[in-house]
Coordinates of C-alpha atoms in Angstrom, one line a residue:
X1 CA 9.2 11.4 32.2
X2 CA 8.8 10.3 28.6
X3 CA 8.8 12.7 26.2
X4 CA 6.5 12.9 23.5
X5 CA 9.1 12.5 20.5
X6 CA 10.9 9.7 22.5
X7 CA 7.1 7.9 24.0
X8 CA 6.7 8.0 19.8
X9 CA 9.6 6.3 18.8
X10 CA 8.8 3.1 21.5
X11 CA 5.8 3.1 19.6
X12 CA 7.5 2.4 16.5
X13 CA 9.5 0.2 18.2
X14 CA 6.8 -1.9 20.2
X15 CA 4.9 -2.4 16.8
X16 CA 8.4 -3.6 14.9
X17 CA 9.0 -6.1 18.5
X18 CA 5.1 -7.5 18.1
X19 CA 5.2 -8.3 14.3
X20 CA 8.4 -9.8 14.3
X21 CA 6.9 -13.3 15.2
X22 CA 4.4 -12.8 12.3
X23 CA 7.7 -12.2 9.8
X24 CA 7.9 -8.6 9.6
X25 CA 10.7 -7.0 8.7
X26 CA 11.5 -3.3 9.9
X27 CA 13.1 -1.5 6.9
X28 CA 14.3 2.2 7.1
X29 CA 10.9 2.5 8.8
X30 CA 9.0 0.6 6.5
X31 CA 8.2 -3.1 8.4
X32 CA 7.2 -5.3 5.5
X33 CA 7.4 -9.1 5.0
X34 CA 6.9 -11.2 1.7
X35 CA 3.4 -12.7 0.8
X36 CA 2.9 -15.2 -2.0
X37 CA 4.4 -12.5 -5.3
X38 CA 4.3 -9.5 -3.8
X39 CA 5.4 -7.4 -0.7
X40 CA 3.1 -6.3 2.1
X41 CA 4.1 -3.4 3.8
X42 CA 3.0 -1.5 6.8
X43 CA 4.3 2.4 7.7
X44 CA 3.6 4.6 10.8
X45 CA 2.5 8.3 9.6
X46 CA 3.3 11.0 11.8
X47 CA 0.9 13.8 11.4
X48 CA 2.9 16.9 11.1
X49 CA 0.0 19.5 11.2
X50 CA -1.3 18.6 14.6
X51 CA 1.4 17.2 16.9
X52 CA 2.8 19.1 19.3
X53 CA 6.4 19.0 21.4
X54 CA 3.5 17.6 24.4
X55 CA 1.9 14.4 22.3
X56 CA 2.3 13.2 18.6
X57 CA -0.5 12.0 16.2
X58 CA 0.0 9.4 13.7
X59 CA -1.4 6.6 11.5
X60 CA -0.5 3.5 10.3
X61 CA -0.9 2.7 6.2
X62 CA -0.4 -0.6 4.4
X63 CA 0.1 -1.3 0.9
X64 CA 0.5 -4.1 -1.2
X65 CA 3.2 -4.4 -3.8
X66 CA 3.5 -6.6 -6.7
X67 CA 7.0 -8.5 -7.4
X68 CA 6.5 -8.2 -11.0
X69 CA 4.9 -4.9 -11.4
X70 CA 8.2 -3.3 -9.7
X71 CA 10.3 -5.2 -12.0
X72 CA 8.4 -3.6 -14.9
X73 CA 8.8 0.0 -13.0
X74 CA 13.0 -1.2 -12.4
X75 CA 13.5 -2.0 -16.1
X76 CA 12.2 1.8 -16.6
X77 CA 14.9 2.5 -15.1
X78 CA 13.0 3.3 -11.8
X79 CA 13.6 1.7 -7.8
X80 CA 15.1 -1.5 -7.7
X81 CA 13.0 -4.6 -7.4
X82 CA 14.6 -5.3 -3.9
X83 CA 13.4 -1.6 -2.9
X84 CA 10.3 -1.8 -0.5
X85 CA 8.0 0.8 -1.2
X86 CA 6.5 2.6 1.0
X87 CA 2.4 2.7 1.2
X88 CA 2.1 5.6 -1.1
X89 CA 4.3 3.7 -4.0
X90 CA 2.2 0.7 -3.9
X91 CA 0.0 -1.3 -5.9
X92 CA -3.1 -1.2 -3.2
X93 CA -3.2 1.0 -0.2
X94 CA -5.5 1.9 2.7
X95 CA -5.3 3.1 6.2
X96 CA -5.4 1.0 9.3
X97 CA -8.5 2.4 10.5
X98 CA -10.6 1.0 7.4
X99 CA -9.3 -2.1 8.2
X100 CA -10.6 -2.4 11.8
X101 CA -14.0 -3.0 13.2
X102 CA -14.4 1.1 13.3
X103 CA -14.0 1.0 9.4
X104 CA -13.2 4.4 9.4
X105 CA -10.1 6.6 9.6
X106 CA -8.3 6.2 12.8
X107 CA -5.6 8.2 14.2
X108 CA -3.9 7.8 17.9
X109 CA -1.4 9.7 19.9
X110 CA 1.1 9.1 22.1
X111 CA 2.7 11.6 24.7
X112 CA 4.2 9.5 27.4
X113 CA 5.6 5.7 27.6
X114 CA 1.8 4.7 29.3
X115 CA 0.0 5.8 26.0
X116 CA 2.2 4.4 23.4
X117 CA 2.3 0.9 25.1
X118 CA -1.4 1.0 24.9
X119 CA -1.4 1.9 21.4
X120 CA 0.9 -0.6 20.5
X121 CA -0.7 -3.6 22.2
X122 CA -4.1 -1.8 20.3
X123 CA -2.4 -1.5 16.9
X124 CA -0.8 -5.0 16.9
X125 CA -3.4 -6.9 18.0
X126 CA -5.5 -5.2 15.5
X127 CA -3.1 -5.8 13.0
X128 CA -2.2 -9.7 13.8
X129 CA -5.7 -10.8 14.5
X130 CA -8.0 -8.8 12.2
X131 CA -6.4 -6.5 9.7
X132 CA -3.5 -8.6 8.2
X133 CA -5.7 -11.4 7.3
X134 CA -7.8 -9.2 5.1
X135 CA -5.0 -7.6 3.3
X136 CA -2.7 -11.1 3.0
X137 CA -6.0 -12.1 1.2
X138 CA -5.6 -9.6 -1.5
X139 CA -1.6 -10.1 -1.3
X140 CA -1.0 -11.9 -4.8
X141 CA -1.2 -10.9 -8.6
X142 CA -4.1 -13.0 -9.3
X143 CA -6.2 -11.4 -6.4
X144 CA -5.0 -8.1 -7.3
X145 CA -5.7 -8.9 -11.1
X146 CA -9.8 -9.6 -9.8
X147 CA -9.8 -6.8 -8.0
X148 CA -8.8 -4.4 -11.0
X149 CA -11.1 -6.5 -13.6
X150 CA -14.5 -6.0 -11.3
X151 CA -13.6 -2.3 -11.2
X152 CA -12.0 -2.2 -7.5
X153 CA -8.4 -0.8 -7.0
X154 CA -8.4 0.3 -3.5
X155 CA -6.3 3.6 -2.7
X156 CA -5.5 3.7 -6.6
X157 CA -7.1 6.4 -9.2
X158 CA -9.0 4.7 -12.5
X159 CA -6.0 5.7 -14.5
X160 CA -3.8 4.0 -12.2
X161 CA -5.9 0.8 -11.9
X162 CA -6.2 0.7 -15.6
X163 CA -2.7 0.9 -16.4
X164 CA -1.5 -1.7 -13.6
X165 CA -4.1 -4.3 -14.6
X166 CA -2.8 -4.0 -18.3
X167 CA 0.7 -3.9 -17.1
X168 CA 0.4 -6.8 -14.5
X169 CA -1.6 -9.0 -17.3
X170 CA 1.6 -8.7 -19.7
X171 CA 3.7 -9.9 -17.2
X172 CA 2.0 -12.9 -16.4
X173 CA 1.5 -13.7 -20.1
X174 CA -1.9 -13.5 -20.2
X175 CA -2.1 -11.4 -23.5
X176 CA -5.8 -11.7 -24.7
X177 CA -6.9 -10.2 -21.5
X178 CA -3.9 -7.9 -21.8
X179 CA -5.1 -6.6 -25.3
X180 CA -8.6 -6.3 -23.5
X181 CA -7.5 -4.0 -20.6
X182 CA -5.6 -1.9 -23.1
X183 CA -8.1 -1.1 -24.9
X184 CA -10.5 -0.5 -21.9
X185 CA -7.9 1.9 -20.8
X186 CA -7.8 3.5 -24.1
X187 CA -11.4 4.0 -24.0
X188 CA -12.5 4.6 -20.6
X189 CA -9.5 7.7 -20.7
X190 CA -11.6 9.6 -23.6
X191 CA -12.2 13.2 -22.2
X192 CA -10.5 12.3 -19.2
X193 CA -7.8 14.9 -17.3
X194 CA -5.5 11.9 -17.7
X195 CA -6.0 11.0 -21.6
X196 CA -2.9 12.4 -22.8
X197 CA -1.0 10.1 -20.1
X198 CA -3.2 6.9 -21.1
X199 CA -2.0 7.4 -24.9
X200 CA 1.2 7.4 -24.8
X201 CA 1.1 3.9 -22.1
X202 CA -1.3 2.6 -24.8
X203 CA 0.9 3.0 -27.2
X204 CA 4.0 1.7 -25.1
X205 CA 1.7 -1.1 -24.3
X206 CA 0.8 -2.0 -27.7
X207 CA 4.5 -2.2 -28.8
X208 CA 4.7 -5.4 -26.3
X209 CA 2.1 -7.4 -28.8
X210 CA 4.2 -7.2 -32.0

């Protein structure tokens, strides 16, 4: 019989096996494939509070990353640009579960090699045929850059949206808007928790217009 830890690991497996047609890419655990300038990425979570030696719990995040946004992070002296991120380092991030008809969070378990072939053929087919479209439609700077202007920045804080619009908009050359979002950052941070992080970016930010 299939022990939990080893009926989780097919699972992981399975998912890698059914997305591999669809251009995935299993990295370290990560299984991510390119779309348009930035990476899409996809990353089972254990949960480590509630599984047990008898049946493990888990997610499954995806993220977004932007090509030129982690060249900006690299030249900090930060990850490589060839790095994938995981969910957590990425420019927009949300949980399986949101994605799917239930719209809500989702977790499954698996504790034997019956239950985690039924979540996988669950979690791929909800992958391939309903959430992947949605998040491929937000995979590209200029979606990402629409999102961020009309206030939206899914899994990100308002500091973090702020500072990766103006940071993304440089990039691209598009320095009016740039100056724009700048100062919108430098404003919207006033009595904020995260001011004194915002000023000193504003200022680095600044430097790139003279």
């Amino acid at each position: 019989m299939m022990k939990a830890a080893e009926s989780f690991k097919h699972l992981k497996a399975c998912l890698v096996k059914r997305l591999a047609p669809s251009g995935f890419i299993d990295t370290g655990g990560i299984v991510w494939r390119k779309v348009h300038d930035t990476v899409v990425v996809l990353e089972v979570q254990k949960d480590r509070k509630y599984s047990t030696k008898e049946e493990v719990r888990f997610t499954v995040n995806a993220g977004i990353s932007v090509d030129a946004l982690r060249d900006v992070v690299a030249a900090a002296g930060g990850p490589s640009t060839s790095d994938v991120p995981p969910p957590e380092r990425c420019h927009w991030r949300q949980r399986l579960g949101h994605l799917l008809p239930a719209q809500s969070d989702v977790w499954w378990s698996v504790s034997d090699e019956q239950s985690a072939q039924s979540a996988c053929d669950e979690i791929a087919s909800g992958l391939i045929d309903i959430a992947l479209p949605k998040v491929e439609a937000k995979a590209s700077s200029e979606a990402l850059v629409r999102s961020w202007q009309e206030g939206r920045g899914q899994g990100l804080t308002e500091y973090e949206r702020r500072v990766n619009l103006a940071r993304l908009l440089i990039a691209l050359g598009r320095t009016e808007e740039a100056q724009a979002a700048v100062q919108a950052l430098e404003d919207a941070s006033l009595g904020k928790s995260w001011a004194v992080s915002a000023a000193y970016d504003v200022k680095e930010l600044r430097k790139q217009f003279s």
